[in-house]
Short mmCIF file of C-alpha atoms in Angstrom, two decimals:
data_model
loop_
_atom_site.label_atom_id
_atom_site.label_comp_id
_atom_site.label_asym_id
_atom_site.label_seq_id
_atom_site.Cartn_x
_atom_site.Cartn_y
_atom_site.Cartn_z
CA UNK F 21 -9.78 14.86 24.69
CA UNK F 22 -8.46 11.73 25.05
CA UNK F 23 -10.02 8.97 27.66
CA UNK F 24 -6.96 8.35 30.22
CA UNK F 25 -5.87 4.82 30.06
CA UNK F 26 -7.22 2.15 32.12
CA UNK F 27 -10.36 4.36 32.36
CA UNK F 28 -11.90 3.08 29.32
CA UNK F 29 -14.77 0.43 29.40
CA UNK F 30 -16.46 -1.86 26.78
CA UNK F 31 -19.59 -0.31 28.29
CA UNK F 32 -18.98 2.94 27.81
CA UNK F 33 -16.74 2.93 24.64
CA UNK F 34 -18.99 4.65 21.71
CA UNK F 35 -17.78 4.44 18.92
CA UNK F 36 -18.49 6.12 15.03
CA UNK F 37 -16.91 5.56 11.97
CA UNK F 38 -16.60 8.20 9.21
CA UNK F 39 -16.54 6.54 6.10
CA UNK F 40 -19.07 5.85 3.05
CA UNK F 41 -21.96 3.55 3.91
CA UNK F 42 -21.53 0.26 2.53
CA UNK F 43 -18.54 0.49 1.57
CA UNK F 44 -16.36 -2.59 2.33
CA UNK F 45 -14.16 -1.23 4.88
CA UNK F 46 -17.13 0.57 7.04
CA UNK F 47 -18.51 -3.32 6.80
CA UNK F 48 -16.02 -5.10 8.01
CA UNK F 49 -14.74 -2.56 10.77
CA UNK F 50 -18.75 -2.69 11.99
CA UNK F 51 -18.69 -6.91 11.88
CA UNK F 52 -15.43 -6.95 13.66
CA UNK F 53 -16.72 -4.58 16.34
CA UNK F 54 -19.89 -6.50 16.56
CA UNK F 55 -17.95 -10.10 17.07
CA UNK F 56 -16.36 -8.16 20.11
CA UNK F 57 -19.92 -7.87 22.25
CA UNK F 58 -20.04 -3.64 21.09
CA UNK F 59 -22.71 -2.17 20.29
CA UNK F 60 -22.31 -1.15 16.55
CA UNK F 61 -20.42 1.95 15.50
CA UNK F 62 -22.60 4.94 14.30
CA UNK F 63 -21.68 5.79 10.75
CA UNK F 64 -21.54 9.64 9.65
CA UNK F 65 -21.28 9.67 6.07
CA UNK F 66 -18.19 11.37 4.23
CA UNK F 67 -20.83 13.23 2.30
CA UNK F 68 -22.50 14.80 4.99
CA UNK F 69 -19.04 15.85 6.31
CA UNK F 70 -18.61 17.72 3.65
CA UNK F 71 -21.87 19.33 3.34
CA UNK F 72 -21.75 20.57 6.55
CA UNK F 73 -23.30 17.88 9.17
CA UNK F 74 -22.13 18.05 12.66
CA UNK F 75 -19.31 15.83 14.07
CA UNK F 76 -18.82 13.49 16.60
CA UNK F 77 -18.60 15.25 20.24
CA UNK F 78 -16.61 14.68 23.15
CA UNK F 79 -16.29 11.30 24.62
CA UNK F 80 -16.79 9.33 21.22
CA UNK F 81 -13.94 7.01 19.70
CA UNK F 82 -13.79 8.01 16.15
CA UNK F 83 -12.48 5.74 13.26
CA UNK F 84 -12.02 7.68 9.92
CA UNK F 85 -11.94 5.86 7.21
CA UNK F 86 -11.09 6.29 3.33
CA UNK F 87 -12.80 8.64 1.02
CA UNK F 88 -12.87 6.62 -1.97
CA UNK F 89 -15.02 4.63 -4.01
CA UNK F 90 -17.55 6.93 -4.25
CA UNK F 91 -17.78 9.16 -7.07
CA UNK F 92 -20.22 11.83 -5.20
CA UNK F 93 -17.49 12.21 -2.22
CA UNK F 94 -15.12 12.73 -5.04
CA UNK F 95 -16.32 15.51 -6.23
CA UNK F 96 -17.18 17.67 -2.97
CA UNK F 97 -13.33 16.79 -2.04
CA UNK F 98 -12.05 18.56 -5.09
CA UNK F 99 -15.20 21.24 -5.12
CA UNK F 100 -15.89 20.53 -8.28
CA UNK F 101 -19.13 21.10 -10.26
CA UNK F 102 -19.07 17.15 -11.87
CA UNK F 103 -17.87 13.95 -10.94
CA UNK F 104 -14.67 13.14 -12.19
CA UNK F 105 -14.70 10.46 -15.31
CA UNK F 106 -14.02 6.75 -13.88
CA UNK F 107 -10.21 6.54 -13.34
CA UNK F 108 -9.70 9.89 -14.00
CA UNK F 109 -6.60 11.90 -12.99
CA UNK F 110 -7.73 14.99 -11.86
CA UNK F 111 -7.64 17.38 -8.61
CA UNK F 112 -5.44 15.67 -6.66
CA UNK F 113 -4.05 18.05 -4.35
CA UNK F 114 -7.94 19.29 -4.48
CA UNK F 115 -8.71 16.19 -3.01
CA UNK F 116 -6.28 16.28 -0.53
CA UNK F 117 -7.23 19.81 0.80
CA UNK F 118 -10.36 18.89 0.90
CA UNK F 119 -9.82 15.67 3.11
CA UNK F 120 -7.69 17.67 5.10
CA UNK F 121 -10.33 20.42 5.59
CA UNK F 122 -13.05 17.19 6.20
CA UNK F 123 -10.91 15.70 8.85
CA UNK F 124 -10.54 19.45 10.64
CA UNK F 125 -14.68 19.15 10.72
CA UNK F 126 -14.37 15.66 12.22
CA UNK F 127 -12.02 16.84 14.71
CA UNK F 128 -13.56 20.23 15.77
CA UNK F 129 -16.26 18.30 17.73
CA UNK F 130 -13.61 17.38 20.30
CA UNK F 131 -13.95 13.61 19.84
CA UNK F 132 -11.24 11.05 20.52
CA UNK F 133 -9.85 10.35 17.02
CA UNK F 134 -8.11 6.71 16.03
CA UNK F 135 -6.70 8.80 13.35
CA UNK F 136 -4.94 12.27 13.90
CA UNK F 137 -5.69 14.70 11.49
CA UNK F 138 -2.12 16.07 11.23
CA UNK F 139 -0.52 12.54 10.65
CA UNK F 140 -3.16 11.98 8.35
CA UNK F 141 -1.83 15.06 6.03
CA UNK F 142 1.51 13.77 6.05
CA UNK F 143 0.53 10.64 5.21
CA UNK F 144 -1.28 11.62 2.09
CA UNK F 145 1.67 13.73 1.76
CA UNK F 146 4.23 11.69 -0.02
CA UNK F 147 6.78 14.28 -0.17
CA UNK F 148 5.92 15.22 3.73
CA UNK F 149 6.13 11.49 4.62
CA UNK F 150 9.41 10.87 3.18
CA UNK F 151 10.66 13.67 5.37
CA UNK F 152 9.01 12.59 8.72
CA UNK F 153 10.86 9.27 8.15
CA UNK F 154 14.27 10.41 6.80
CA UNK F 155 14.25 12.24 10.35
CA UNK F 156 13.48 9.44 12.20
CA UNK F 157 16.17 7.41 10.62
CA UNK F 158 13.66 5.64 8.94
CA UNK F 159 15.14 3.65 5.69
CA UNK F 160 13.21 5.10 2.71
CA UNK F 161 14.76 5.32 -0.83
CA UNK F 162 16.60 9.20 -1.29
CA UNK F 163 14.43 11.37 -3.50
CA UNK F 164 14.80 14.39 -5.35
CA UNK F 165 14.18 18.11 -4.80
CA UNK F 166 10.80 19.57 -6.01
CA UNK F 167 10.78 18.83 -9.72
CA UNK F 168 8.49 21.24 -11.91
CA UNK F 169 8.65 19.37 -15.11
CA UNK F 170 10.19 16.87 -17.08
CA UNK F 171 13.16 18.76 -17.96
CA UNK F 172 13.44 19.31 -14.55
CA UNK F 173 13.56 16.18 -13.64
CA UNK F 174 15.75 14.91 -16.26
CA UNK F 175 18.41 18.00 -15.12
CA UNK F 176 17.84 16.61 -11.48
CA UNK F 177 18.36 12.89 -12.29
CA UNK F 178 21.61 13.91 -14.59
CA UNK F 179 22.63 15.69 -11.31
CA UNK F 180 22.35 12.78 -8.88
CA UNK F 181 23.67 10.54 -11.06
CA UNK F 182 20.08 8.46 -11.45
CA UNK F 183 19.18 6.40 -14.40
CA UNK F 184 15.67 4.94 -12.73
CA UNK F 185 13.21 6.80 -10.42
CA UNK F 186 9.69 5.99 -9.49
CA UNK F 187 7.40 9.69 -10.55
CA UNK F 188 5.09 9.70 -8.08
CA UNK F 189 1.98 12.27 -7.60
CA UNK F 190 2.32 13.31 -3.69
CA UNK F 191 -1.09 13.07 -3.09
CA UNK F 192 -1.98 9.91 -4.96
CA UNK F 193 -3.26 6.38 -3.55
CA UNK F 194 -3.27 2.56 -5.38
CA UNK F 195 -0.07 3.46 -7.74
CA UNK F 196 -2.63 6.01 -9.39
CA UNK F 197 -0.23 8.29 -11.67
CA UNK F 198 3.04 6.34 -10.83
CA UNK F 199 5.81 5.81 -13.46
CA UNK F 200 8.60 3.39 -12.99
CA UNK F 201 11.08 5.40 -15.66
CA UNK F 202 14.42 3.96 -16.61
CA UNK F 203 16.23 6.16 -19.10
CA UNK F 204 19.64 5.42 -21.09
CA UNK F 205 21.95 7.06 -23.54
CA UNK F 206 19.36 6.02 -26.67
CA UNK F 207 16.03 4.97 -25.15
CA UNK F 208 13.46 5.80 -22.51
CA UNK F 209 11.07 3.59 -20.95
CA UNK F 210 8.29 4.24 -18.63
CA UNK F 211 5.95 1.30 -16.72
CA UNK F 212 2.68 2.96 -15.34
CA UNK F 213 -1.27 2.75 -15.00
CA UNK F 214 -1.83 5.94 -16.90
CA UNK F 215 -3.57 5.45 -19.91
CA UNK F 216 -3.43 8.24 -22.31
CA UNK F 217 -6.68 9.61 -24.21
CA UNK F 218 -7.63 12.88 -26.15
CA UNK F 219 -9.42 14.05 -23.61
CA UNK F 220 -7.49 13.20 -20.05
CA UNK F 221 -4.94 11.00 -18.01
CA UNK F 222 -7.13 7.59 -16.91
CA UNK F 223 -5.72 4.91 -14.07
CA UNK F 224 -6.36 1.82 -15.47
CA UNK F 225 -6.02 -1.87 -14.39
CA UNK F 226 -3.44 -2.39 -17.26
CA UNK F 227 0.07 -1.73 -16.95
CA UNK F 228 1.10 0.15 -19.91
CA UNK F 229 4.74 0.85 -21.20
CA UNK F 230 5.82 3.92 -23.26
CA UNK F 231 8.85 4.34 -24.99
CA UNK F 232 8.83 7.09 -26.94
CA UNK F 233 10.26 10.32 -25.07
CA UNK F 234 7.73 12.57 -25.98
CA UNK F 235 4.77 11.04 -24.74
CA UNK F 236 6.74 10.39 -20.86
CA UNK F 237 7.38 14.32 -21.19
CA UNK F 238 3.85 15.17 -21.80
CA UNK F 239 2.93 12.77 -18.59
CA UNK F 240 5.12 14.25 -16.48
CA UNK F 241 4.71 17.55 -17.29
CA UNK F 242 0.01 17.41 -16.80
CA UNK F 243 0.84 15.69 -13.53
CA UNK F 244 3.17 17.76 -11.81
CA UNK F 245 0.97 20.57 -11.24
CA UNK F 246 -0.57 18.40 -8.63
CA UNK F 247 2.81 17.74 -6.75
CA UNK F 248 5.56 15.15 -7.48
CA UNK F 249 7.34 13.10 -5.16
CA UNK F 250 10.45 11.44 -6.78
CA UNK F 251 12.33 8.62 -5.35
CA UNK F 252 15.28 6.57 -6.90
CA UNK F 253 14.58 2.90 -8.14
CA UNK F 254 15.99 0.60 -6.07
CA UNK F 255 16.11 -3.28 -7.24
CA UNK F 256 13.72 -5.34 -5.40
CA UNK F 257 14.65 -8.99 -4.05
CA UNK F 258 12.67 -11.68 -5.95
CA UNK F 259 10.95 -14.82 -5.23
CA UNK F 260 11.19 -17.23 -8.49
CA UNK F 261 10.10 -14.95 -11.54
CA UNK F 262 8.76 -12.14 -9.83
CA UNK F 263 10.12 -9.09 -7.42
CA UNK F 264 7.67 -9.03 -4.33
CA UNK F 265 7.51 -6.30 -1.68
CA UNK F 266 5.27 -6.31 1.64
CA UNK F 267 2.21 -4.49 2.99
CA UNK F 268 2.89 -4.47 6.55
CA UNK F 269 -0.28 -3.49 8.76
CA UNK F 270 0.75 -2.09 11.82
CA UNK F 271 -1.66 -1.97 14.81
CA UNK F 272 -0.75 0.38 17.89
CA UNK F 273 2.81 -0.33 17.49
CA UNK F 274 2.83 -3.70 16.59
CA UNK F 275 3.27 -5.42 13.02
CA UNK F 276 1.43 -8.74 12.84
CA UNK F 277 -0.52 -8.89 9.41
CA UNK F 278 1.41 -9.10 6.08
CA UNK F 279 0.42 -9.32 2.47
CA UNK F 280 3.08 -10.52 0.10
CA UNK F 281 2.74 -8.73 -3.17
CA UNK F 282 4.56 -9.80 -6.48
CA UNK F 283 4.68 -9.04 -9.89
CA UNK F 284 6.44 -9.49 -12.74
CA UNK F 285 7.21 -5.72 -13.49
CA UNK F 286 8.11 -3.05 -10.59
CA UNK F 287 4.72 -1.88 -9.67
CA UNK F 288 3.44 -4.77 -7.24
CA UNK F 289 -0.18 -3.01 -6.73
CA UNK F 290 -2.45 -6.48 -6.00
CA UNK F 291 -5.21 -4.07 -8.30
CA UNK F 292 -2.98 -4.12 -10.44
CA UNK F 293 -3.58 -7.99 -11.65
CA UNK F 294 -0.52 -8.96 -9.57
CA UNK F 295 -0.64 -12.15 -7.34
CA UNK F 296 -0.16 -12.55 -3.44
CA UNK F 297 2.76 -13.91 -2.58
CA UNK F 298 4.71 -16.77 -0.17
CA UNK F 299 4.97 -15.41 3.17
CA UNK F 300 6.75 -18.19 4.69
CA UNK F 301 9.11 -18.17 1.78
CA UNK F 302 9.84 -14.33 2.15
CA UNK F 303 10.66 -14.95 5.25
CA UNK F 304 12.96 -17.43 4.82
CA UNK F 305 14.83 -15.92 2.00
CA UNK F 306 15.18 -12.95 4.42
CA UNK F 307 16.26 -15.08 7.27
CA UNK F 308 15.11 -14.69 10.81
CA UNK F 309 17.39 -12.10 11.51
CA UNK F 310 16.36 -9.66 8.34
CA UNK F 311 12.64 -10.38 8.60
CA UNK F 312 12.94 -9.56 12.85
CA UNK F 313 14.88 -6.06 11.25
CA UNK F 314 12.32 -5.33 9.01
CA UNK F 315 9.51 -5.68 11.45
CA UNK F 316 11.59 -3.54 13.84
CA UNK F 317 11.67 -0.89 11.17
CA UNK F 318 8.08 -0.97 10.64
CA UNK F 319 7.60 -0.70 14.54
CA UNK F 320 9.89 2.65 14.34
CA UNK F 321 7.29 3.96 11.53
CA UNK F 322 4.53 3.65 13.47
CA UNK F 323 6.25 5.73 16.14
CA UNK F 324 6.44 8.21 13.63
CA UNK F 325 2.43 8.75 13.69
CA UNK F 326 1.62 7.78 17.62
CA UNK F 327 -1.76 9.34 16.83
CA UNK F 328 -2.73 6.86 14.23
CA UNK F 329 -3.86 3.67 15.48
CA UNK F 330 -2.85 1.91 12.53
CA UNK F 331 -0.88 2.43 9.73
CA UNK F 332 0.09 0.06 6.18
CA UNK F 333 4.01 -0.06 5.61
CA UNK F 334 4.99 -0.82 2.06
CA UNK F 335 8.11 -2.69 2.52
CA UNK F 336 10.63 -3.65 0.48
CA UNK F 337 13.84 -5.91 0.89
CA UNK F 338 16.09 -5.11 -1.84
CA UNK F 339 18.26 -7.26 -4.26
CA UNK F 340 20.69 -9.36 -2.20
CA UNK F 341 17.73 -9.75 0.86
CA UNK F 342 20.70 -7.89 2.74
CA UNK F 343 18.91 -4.82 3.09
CA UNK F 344 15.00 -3.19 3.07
CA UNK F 345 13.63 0.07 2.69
CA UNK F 346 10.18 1.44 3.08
CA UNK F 347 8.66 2.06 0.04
CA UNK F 348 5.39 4.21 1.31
CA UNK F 349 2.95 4.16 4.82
CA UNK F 350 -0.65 4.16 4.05
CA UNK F 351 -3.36 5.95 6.04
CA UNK F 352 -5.77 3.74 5.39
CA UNK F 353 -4.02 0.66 4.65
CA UNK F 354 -5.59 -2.25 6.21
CA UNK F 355 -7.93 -3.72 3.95
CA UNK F 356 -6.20 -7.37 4.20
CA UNK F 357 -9.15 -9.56 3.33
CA UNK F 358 -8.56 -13.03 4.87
CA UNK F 359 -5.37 -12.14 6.41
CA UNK F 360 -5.43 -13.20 10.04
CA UNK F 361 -2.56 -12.94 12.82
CA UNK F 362 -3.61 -14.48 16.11
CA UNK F 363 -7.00 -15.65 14.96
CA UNK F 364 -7.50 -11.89 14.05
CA UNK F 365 -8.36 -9.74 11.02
CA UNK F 366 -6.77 -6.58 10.93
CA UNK F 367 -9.82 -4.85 11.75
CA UNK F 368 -10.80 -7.33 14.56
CA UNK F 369 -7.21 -6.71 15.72
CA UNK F 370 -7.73 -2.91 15.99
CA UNK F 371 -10.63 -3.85 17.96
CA UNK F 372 -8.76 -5.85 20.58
CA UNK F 373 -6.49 -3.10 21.26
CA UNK F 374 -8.89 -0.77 22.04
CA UNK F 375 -10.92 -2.70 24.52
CA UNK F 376 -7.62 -4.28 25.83
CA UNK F 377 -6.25 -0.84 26.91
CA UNK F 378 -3.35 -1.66 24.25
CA UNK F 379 -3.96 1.34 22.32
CA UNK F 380 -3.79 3.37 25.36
CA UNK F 381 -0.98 2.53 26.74
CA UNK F 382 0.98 2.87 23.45
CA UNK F 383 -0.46 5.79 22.51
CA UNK F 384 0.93 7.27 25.85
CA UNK F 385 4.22 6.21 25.65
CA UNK F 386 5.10 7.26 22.21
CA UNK F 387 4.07 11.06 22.64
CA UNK F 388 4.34 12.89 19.45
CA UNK F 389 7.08 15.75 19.30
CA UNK F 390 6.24 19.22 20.07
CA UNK F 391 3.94 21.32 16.96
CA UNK F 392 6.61 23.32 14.55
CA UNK F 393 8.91 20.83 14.25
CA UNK F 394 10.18 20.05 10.90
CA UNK F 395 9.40 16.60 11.35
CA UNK F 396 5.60 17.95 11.56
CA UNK F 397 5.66 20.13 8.75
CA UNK F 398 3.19 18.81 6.24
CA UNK F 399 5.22 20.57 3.59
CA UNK F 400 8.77 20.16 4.78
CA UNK F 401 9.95 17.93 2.31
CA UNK F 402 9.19 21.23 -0.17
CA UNK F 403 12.34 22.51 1.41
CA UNK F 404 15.46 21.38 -0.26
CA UNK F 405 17.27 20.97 3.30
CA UNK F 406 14.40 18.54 3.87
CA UNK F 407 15.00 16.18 1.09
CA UNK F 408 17.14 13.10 1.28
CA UNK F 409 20.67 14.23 -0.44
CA UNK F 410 20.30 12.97 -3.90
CA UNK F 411 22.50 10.42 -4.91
CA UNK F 412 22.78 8.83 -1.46
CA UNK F 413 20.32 6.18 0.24
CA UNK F 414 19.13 6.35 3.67
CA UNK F 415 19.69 3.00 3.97
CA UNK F 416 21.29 2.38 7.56
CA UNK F 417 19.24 -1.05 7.60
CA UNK F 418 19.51 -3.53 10.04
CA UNK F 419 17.01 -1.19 11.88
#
């Protein structure tokens, strides 16, 4: 149960992070909550929530963090008998039920969670998110219907009228299994991190391109076992030589720490040998009134998940700078090395807002809506009524 605002102290706020030991993001959380005067968080290893160890109880602040990076968490996510091969694509909706069954653990102890379970599902849900936003009036790019296969997908692109989508696996993180495919009346082209080998589909730290038809089918057709998500290509603005999108980190409600991202190609993934971009020249290019919208937008996104004290909005302003989109919201989205906003890391920044009462009070006024709602059905994007209406984007920007 949740401490009522106002009634929580620095002296009595205890705090634990779930996460993997030494892993960056456990560090810097812990230094951050150490530069405030706390004592340090108590960390109970992902590993041990899987095997069974007991979670947090009532009247402890819990921060969950990511899964990954380590190979042994890996595989008791997917219940598998072996690690998976470095890069590998496999079990990814394993992985995803089992971080949904890890955070039900964490939460059956009854402590106060920074990170609700149930917005947590959605947003490792890619097909789920899209829906929670397209109800909000969120702008997103439309997307597809389920799509089996790659003749699916081809019949459903012929039937919205699409010539470019981004293939994305629902439950997938870091562009891992994304294709950027453009198709015409004589060729085929897909941009993605997937290499190919004899034995398995590898994300690597190369952008590859494939152009023969075949090869895209077979892709398409081992990954969407696991779940696609498919959204329509929209044309990214572009600074100089390269398109550039945004990671956004929103912290109880408010947006303050950006990352520009661009590339030459369309996946913008900093991983991905890609370069941070000119801030103060996005902004300018998308004017103080589009750059006020966007935030705005990325404010009505974290009211979407009022359980999540932070969230990482992929944002994109499209060709023009006229109008943006969201591109994708990140659960655990805020590793922003050496990105500061009011002296601030984004971790240091969570921080304040839980000792300032900030968190609170937001938290409070942006109440979640009732359970069985389709906006809080994990799977209601699987619905057709769901979906975006191919062929049209929710773009009603300016918001």
């Amino acid at each position: 149960m949740s401490t009522p605002p106002g009634d929580r102290t620095r002296a009595d706020m205890r705090l634990t992070v779930v996460g993997n030991p030494g892993n960056r993001r456990v560090t810097l959380f812990t230094r951050a909550v150490r530069a405030a005067g706390l004592s340090p968080p108590a960390v109970l290893p992902w590993a041990e929530v899987l095997t069974g160890a007991a979670p947090p109880g009532p009247g402890t602040l819990v921060r969950v963090d990511s899964p990954g990076e380590d190979p042994e968490v890996d595989r008791l996510l997917r219940g598998a008998a072996h690690p998976a091969r470095h890069g590998e694509l496999v079990g990814l909706a394993a992985t995803y039920a089992g971080l949904v069954g890890g955070l039900a653990r964490v939460a059956a102890g009854g402590a106060d969670l920074l990170n609700d379970p149930a917005e947590v599902a959605v947003l490792c849900d890619k097909r789920a998110c899209h829906a929670r936003l397209t109800a909000a009036g969120v702008p997103v790019p439309a997307a597809l219907g389920p799509v089996d296969g790659y003749a699916g997908l081809r019949a459903a692109m012929a039937a919205a009228g699409w010539s470019r989508v981004f293939v994305k696996p629902a439950h997938g993180s870091s562009a891992a299994g994304v294709l950027a495919l453009a198709v015409g009346p004589r060729r085929i082209r897909a941009v993605t991190p997937i290499e190919v080998t004899p034995d398995g589909l590898f994300n690597s730290l190369r952008v590859r391109h494939y152009d023969d038809e075949a090869t895209v089918a077979a892709l398409v057709d081992r990954l969407a076992p696991e779940g696609l998500h498919v959204e329509r290509w929209l044309p990214k603005a572009g600074l100089g030589d390269r398109v550039v999108d945004v990671r956004v980190v929103v912290v109880a409600g408010r947006p303050a720490h950006a990352v520009v991202r661009a590339a030459r190609g369309p996946l913008t993934n900093l991983h991905l040998g890609n370069a941070r971009g000119d801030l103060a020249a996005l902004r300018a290019a998308a004017g103080p009134a589009g750059w006020a919208a966007a935030m705005r937008t990325c404010e009505r996104v974290a009211a979407c998940f009022p359980g999540s004290l932070h969230v990482g909005v992929d944002l994109m302003f499209l060709a023009g700078w006229r109008r943006h989109a969201v591109a994708e919201v990140n659960a655990f989205g805020d590793l922003l090395p050496g990105v500061l906003a009011d002296g601030r890391d984004t971790y240091a920044a969570q921080v304040d807002a839980l000792t300032s009462g900030r968190w609170d009070r937001w938290r409070t006024a942006h109440q979640p809506v009732p359970p069985g709602s389709a906006a809080l059905d994990p799977h209601a994007a699987e619905h057709p009524a769901a979906a975006a209406e191919p062929g049209r984007e929710v773009l009603a920007c300016g918001a």
